[in-house]
PDB file of C-alpha atoms in Angstrom:
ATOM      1  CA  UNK O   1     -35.920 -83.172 146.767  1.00  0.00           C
ATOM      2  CA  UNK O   2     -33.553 -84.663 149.555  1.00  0.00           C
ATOM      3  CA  UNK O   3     -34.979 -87.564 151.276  1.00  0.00           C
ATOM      4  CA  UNK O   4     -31.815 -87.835 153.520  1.00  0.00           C
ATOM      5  CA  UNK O   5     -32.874 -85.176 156.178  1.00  0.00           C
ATOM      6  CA  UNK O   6     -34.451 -87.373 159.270  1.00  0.00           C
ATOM      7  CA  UNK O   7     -36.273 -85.717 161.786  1.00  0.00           C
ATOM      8  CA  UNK O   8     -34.310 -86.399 165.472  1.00  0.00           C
ATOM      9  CA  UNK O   9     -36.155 -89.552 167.399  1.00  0.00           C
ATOM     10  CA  UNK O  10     -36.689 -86.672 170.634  1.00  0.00           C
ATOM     11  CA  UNK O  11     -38.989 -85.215 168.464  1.00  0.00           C
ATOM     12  CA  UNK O  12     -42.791 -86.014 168.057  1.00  0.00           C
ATOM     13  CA  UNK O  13     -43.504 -87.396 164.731  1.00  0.00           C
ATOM     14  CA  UNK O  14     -45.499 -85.034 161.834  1.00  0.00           C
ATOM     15  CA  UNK O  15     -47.299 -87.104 159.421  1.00  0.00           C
ATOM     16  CA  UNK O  16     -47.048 -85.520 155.924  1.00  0.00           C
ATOM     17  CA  UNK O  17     -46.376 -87.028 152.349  1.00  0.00           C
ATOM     18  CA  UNK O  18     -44.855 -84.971 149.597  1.00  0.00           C
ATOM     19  CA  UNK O  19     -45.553 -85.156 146.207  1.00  0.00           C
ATOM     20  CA  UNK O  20     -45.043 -82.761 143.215  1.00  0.00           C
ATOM     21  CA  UNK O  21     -47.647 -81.411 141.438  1.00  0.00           C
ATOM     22  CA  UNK O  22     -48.173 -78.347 138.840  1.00  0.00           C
ATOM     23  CA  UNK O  23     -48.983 -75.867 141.524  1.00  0.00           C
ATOM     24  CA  UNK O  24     -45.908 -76.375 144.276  1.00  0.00           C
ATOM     25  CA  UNK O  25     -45.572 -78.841 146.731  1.00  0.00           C
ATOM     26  CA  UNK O  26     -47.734 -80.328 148.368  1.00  0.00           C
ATOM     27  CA  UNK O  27     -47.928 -81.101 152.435  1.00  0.00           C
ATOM     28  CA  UNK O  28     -50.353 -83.936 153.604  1.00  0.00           C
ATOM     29  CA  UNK O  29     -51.040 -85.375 156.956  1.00  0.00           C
ATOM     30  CA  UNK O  30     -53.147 -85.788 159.882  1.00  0.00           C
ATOM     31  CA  UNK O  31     -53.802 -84.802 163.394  1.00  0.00           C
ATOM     32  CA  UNK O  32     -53.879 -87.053 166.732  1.00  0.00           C
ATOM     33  CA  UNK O  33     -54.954 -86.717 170.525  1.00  0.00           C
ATOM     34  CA  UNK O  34     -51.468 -88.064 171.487  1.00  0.00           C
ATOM     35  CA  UNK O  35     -53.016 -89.931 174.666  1.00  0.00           C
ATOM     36  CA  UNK O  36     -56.063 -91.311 172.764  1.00  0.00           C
ATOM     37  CA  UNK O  37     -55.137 -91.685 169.519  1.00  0.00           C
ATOM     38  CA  UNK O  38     -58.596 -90.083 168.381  1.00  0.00           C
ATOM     39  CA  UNK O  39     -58.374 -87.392 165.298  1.00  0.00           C
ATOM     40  CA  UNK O  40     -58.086 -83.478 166.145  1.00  0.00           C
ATOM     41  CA  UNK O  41     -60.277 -81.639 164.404  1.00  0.00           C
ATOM     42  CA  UNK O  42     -59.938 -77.722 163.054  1.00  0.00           C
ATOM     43  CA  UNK O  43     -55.996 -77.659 164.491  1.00  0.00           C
ATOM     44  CA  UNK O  44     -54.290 -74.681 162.766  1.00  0.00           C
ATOM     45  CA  UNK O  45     -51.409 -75.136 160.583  1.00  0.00           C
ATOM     46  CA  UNK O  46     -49.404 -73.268 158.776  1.00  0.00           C
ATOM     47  CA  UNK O  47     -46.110 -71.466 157.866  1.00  0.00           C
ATOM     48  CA  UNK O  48     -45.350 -69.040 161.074  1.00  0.00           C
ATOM     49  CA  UNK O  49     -45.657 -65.336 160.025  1.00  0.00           C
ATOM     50  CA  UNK O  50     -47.032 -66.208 156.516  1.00  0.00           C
ATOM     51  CA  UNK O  51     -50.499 -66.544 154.898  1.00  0.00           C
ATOM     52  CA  UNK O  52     -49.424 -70.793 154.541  1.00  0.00           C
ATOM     53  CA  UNK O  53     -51.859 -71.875 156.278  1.00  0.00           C
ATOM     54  CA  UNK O  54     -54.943 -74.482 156.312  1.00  0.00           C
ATOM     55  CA  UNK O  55     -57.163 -76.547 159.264  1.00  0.00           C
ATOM     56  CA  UNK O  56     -57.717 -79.935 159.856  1.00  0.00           C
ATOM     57  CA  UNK O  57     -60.925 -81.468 158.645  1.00  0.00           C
ATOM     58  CA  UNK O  58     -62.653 -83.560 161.036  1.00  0.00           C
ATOM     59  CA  UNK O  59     -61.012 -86.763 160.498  1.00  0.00           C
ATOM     60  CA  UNK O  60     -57.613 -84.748 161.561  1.00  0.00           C
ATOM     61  CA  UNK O  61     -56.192 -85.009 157.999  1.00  0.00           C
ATOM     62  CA  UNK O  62     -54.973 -82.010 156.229  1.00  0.00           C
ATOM     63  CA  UNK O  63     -53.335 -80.797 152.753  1.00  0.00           C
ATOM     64  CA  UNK O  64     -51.296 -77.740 152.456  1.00  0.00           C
ATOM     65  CA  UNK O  65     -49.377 -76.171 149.556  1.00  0.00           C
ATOM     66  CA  UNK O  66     -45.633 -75.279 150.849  1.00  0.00           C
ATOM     67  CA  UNK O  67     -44.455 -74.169 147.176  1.00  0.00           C
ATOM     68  CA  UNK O  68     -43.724 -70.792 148.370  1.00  0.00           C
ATOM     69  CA  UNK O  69     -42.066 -72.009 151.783  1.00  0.00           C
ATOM     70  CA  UNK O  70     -38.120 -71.854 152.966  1.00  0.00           C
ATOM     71  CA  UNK O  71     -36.389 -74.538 154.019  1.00  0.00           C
ATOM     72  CA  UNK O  72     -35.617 -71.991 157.286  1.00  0.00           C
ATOM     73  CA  UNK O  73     -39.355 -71.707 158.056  1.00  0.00           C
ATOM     74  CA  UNK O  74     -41.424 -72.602 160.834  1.00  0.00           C
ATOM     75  CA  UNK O  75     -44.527 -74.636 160.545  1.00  0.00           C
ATOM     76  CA  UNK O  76     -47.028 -74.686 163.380  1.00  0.00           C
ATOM     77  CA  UNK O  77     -49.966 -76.954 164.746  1.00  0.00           C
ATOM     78  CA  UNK O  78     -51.658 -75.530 167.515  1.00  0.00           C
ATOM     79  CA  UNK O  79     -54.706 -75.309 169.040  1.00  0.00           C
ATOM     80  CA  UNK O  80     -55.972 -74.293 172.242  1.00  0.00           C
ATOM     81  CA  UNK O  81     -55.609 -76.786 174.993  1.00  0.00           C
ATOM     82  CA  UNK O  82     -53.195 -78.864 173.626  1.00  0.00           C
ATOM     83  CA  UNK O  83     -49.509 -78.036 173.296  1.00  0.00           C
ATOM     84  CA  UNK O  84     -48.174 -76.291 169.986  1.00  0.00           C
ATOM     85  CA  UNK O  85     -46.006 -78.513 167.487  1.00  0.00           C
ATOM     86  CA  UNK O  86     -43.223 -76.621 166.088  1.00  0.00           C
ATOM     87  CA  UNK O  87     -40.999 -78.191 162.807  1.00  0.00           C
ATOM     88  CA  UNK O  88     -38.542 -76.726 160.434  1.00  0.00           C
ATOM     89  CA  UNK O  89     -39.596 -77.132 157.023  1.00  0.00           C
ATOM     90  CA  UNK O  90     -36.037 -77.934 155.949  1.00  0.00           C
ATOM     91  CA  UNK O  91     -35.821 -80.911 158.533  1.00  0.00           C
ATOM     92  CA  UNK O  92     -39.191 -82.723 157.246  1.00  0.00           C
ATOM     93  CA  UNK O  93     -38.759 -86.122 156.225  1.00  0.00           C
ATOM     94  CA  UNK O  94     -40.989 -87.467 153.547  1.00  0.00           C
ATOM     95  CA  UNK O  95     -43.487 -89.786 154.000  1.00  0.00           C
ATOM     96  CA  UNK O  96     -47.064 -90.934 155.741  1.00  0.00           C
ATOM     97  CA  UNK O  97     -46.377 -90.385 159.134  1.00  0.00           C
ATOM     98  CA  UNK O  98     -48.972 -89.131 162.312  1.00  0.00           C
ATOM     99  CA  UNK O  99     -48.705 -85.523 163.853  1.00  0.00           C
ATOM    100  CA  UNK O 100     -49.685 -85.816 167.573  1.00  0.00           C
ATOM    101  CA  UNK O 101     -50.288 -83.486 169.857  1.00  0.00           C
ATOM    102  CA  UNK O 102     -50.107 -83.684 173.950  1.00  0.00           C
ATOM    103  CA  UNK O 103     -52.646 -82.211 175.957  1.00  0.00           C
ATOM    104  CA  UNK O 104     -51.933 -78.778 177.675  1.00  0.00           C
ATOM    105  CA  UNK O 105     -52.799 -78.464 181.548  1.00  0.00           C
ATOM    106  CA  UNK O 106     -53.332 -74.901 183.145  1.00  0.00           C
ATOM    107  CA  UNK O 107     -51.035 -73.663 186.378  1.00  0.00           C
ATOM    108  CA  UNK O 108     -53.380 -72.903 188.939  1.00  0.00           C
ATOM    109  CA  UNK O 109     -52.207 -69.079 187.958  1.00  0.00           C
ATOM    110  CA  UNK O 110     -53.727 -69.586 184.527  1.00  0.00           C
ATOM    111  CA  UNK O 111     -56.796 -71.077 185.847  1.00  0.00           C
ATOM    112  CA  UNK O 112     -57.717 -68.013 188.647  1.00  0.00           C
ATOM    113  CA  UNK O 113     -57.021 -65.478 185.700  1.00  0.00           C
ATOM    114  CA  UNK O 114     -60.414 -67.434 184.474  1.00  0.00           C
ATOM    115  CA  UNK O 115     -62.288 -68.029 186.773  1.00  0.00           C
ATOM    116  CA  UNK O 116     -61.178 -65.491 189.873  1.00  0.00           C
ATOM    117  CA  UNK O 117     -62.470 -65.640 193.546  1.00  0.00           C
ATOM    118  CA  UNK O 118     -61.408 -62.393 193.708  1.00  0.00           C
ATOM    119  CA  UNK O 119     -64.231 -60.622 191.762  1.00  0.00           C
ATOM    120  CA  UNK O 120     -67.816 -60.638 192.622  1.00  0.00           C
ATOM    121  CA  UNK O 121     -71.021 -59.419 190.005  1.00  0.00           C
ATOM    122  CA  UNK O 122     -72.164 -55.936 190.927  1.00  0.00           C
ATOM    123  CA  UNK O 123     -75.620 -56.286 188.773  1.00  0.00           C
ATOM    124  CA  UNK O 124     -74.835 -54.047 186.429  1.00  0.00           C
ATOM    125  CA  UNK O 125     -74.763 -55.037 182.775  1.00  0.00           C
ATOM    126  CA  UNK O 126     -72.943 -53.335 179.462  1.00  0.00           C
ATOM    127  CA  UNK O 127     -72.705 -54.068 176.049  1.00  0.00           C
ATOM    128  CA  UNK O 128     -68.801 -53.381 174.573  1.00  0.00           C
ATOM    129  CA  UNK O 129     -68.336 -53.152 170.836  1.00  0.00           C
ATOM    130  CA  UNK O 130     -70.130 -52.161 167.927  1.00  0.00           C
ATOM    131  CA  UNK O 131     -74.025 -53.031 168.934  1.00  0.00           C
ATOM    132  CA  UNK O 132     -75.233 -51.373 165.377  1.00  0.00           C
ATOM    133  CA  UNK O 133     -75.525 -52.795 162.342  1.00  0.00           C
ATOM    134  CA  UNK O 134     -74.485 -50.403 158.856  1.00  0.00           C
ATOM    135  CA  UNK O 135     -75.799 -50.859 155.380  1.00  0.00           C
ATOM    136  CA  UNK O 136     -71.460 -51.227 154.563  1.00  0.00           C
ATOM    137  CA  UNK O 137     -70.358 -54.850 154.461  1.00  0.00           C
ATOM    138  CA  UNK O 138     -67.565 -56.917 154.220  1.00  0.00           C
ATOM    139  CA  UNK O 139     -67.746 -60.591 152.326  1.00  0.00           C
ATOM    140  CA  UNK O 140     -67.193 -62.993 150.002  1.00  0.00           C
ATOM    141  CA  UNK O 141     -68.938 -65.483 147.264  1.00  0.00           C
ATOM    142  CA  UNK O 142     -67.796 -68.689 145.734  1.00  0.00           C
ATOM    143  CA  UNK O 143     -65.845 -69.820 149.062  1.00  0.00           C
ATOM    144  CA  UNK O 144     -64.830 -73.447 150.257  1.00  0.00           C
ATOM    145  CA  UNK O 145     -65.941 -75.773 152.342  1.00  0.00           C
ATOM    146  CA  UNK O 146     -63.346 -75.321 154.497  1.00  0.00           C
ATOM    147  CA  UNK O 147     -61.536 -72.429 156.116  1.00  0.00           C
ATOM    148  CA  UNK O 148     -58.112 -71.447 156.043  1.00  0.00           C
ATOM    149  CA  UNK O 149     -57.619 -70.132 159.833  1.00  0.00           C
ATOM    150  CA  UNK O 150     -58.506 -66.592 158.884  1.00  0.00           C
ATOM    151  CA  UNK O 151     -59.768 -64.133 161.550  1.00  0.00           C
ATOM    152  CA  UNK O 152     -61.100 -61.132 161.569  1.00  0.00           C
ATOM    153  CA  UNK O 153     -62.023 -58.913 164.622  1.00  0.00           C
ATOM    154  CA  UNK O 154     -62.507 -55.920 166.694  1.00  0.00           C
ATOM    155  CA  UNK O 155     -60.723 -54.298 170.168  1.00  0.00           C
ATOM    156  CA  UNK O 156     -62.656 -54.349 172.941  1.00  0.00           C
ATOM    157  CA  UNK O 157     -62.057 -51.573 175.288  1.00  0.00           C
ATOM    158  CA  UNK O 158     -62.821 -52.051 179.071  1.00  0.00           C
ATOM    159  CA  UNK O 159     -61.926 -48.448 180.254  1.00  0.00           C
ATOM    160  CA  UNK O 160     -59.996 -50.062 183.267  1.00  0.00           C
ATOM    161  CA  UNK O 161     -63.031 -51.948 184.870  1.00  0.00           C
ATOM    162  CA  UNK O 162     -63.637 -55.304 185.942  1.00  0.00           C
ATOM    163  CA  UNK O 163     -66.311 -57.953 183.617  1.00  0.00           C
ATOM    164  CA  UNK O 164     -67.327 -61.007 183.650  1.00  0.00           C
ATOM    165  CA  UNK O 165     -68.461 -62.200 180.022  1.00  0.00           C
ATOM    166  CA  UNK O 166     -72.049 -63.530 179.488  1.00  0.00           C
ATOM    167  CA  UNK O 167     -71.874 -63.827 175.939  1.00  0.00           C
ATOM    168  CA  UNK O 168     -70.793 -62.819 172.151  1.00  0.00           C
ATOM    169  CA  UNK O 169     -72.653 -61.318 168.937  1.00  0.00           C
ATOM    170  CA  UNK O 170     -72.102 -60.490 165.694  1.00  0.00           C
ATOM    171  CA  UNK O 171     -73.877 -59.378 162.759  1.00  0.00           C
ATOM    172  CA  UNK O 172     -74.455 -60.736 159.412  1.00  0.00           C
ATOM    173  CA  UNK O 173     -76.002 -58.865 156.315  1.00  0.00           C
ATOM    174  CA  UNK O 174     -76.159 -61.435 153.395  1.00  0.00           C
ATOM    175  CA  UNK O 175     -75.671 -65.335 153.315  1.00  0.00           C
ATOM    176  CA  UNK O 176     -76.630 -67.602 150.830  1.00  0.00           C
ATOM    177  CA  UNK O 177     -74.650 -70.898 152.715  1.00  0.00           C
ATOM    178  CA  UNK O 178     -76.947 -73.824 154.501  1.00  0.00           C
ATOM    179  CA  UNK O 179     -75.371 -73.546 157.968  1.00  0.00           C
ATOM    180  CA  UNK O 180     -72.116 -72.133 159.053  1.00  0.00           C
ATOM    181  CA  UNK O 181     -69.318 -73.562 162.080  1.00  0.00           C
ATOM    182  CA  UNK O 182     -67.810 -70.063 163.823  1.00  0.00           C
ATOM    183  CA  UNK O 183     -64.912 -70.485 165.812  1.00  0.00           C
ATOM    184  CA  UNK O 184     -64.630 -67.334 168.342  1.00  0.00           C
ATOM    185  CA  UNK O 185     -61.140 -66.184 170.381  1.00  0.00           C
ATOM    186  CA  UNK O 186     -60.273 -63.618 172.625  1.00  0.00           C
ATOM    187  CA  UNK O 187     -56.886 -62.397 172.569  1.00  0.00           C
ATOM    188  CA  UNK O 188     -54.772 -60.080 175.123  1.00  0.00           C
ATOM    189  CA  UNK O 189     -53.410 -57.596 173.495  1.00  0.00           C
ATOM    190  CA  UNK O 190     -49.396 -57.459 173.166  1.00  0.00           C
ATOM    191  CA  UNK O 191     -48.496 -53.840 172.023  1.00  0.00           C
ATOM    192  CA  UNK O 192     -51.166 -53.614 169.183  1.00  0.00           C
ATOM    193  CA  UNK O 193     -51.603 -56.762 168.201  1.00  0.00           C
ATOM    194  CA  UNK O 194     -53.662 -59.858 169.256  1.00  0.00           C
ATOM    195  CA  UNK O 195     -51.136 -61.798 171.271  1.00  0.00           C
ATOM    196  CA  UNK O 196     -51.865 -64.952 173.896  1.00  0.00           C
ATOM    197  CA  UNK O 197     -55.640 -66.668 173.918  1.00  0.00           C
ATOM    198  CA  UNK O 198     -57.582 -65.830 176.910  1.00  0.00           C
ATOM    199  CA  UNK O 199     -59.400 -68.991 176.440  1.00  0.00           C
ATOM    200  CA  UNK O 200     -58.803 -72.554 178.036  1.00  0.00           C
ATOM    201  CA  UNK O 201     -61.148 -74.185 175.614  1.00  0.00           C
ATOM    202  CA  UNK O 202     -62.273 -73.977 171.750  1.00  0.00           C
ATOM    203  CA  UNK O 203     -65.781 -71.567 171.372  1.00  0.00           C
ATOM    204  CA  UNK O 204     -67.305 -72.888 168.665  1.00  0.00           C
ATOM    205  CA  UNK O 205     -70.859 -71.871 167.105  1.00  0.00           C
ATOM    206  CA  UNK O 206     -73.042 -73.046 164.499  1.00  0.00           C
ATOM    207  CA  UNK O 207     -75.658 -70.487 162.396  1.00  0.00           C
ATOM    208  CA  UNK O 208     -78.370 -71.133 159.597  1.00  0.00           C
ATOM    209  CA  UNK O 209     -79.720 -69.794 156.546  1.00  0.00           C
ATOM    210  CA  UNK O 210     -81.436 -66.437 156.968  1.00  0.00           C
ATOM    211  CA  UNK O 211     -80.076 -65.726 160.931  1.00  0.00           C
ATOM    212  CA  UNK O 212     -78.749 -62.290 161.117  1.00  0.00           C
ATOM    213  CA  UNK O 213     -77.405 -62.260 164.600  1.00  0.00           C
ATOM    214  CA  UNK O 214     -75.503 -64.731 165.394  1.00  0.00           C
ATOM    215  CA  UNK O 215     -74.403 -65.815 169.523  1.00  0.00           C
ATOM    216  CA  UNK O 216     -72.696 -67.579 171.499  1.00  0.00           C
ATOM    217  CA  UNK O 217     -73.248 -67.804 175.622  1.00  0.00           C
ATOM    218  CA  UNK O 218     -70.309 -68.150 177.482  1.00  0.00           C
ATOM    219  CA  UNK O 219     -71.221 -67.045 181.398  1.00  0.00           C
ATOM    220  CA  UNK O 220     -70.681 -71.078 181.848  1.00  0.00           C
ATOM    221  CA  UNK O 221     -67.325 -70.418 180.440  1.00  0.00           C
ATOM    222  CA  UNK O 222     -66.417 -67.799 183.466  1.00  0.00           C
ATOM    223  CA  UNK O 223     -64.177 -65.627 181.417  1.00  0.00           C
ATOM    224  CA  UNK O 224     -63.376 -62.215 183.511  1.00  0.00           C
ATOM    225  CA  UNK O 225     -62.200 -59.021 181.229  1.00  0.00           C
ATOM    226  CA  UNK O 226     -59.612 -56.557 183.180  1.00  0.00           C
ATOM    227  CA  UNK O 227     -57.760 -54.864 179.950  1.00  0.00           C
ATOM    228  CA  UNK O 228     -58.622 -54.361 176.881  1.00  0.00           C
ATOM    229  CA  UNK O 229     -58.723 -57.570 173.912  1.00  0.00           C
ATOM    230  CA  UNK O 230     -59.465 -58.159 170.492  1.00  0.00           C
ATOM    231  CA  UNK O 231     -62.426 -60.602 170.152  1.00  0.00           C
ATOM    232  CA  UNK O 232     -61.871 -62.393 166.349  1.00  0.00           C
ATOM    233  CA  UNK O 233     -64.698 -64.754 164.517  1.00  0.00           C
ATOM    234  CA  UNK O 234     -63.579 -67.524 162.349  1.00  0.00           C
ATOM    235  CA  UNK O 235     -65.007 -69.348 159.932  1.00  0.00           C
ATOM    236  CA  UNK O 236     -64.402 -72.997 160.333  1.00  0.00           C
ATOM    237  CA  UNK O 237     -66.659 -74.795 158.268  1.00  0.00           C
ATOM    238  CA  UNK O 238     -69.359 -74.193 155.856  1.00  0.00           C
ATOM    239  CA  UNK O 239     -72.612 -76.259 154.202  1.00  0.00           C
ATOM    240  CA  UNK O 240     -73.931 -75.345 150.851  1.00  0.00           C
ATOM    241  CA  UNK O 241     -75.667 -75.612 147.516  1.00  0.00           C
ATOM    242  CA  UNK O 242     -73.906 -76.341 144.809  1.00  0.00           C
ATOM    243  CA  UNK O 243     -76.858 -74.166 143.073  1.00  0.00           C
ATOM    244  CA  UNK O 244     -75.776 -71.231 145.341  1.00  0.00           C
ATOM    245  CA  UNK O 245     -72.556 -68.751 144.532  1.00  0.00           C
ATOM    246  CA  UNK O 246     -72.262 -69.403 148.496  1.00  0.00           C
ATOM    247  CA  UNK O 247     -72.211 -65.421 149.397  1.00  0.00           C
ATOM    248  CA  UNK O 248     -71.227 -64.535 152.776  1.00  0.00           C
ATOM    249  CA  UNK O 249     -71.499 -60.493 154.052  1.00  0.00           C
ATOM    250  CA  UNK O 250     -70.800 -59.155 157.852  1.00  0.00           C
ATOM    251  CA  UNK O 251     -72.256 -55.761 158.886  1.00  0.00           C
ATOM    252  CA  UNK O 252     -69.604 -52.950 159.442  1.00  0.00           C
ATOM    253  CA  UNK O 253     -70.721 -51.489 163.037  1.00  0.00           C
ATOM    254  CA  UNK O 254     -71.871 -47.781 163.553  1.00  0.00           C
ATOM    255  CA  UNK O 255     -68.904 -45.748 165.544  1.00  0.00           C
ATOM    256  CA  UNK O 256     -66.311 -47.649 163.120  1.00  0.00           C
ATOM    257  CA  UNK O 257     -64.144 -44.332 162.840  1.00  0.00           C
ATOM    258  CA  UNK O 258     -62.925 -44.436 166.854  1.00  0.00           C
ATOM    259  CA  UNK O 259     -61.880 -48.130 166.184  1.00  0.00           C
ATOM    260  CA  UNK O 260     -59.599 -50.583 163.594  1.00  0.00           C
ATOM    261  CA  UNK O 261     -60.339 -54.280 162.261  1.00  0.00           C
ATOM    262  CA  UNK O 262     -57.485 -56.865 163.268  1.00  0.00           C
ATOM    263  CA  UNK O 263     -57.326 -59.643 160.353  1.00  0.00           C
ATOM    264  CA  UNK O 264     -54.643 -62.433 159.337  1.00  0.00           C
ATOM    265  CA  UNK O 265     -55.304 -64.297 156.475  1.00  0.00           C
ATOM    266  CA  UNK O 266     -54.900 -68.012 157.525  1.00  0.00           C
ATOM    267  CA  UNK O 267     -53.306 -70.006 160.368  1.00  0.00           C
ATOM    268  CA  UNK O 268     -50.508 -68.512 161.999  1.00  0.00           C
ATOM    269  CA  UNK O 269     -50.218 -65.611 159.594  1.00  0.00           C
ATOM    270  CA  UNK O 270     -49.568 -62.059 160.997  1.00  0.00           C
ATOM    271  CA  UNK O 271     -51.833 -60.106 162.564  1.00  0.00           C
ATOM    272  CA  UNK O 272     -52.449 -56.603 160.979  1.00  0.00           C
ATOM    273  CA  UNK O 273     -54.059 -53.833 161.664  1.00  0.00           C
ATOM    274  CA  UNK O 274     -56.374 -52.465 158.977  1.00  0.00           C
ATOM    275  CA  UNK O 275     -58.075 -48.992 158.662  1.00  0.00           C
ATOM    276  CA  UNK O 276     -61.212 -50.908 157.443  1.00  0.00           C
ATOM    277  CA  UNK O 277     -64.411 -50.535 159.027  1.00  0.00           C
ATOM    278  CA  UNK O 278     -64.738 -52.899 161.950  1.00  0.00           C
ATOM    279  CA  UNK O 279     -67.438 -55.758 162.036  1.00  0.00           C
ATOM    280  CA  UNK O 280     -70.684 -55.533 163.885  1.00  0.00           C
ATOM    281  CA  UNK O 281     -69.628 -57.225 167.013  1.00  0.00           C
ATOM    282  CA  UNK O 282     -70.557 -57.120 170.918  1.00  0.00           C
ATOM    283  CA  UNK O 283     -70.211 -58.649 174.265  1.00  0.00           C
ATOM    284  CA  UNK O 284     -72.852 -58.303 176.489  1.00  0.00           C
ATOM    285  CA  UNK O 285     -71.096 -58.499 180.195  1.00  0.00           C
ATOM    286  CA  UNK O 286     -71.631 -58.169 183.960  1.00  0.00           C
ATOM    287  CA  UNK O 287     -69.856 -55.481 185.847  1.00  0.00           C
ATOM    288  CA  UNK O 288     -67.837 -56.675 188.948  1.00  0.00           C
ATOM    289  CA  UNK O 289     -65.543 -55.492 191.819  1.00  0.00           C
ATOM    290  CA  UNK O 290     -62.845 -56.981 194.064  1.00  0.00           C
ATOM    291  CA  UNK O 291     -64.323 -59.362 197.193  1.00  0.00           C
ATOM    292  CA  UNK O 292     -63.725 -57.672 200.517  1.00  0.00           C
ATOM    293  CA  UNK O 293     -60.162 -59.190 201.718  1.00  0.00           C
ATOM    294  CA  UNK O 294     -59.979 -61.190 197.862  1.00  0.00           C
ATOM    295  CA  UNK O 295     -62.388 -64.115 199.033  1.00  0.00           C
TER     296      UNK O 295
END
């Protein structure tokens, strides 16, 4: 492996060390707050437009398997509010060295798209999605403790009116684990696909043994819906047994033949679009209309 290939001084410095192994090679590093110095944790990485892809643990640090990678690929760090890191894999140097990201502010543009003046709550209330649970799931056993920036999620259709989001549900059918960490992300859609986050901030939410629903209240959040978006869960985290096969099963929601499932396997994989039966997920919301004169 060339160890000649120096990464230019412009550019901000990824911490990784190579080293071979049986399965491929292997990518290690960790994450920084590049004004604080303090460890990101759950930052998605991977191989752009490829199922490469892992999160950082809490203490920032990571480990991915690039065996399959080009030297012409793209790997990306990104996470919302901060600024996405972007590196050729051909142009990484080996070595320990520290990936740090910069925080990302919001043009005052970005910020009325969340939190509009313009709109104003009209009282009445709706629940988009799939509300009902099925006896057909989708699942796993035997997973990690970690995930691997996988998503999976429904469209959201708004029929051209106004909402203001109150909060998020989805449905489980089977799980075996202690507790699990959700991450949750609302996406426009760009064509028909999940394109650029609608959020300013991470959602995360934590569920137990034995809850079926599981929720997540955002009105705080003041997140107003105008078009249509695919809402995505993911799981971040998970506590177990080691005396458990750690089974995990969502509900398939009632209605799934009007409707898709979006999915990508890991961090910064492609979306696709899959005929599958979508998940049980909702948003309850407020309906609202324009202010007299926008104020």
């Amino acid at each position: 492996m060339r160890t000649d290939l120096l990464l230019p001084l412009v550019l901000p410095i990824l911490a990784l060390t190579f080293t071979s192994a049986a399965q491929g090679q292997i990518l290690r590093g960790a994450v920084a707050d590049a004004g604080s110095g303090e460890p990101l944790a759950y930052v998605h990485i991977g191989v752009l437009n490829k199922n490469m892809g892992v999160i950082s643990r809490e203490d920032g640090a990571f480990e991915l398997d690039l065996s399959g990678a080009l030297p012409s690929d793209t790997l990306v760090f990104s996470m919302i509010g901060y600024y996405s890191r972007k590196f050729s894999i051909g142009g990484l140097a080996a070595g320990p060295l520290q990936v740090e990201m910069k925080v990302r502010g919001y043009s005052l543009t970005e910020v009325t798209v969340r939190d509009s003046p313009l709109f104003r709550p009209t009282g009445r209330t709706a629940r988009l999605g799939r509300t009902k649970p099925t006896r057909t799931t989708t699942g796993s056993t035997g997973t990690g403790q970690y995930g691997l920036g996988g998503e999976w999620g429904i469209r959201i259709f708004t029929d051209g009116k106004i909402y203001r989001l109150k909060d998020i549900r989805f449905h489980h059918r089977w799980n075996s684990l202690d507790s699990i960490l959700y991450r949750i992300n609302i996406y426009e859609l760009e064509g028909e696909l999940p394109g650029t986050t609608l959020l300013s901030r991470e959602l995360f939410v934590k569920c137990y043994n034995g809850d079926k629903w599981v929720g997540k209240e955002v009105e705080e959040e003041r997140i107003y819906l105008h078009q249509d978006v695919v809402v995505s869960i993911e799981i971040v985290q998970r506590w177990y047994s080691d005396k458990t096969n750690n089974s995990l099963f969502y509900s398939h929601g009632r209605g799934y033949a009007q409707s898709k499932t979006y999915h990508r396997a890991s961090s910064q994989d492609q979306w696709q679009v899959w005929d599958n039966p979508p998940l049980t997920l909702y948003l309850d919301v407020e309906e609202c209309e324009p202010r007299p004169g926008g104020r």
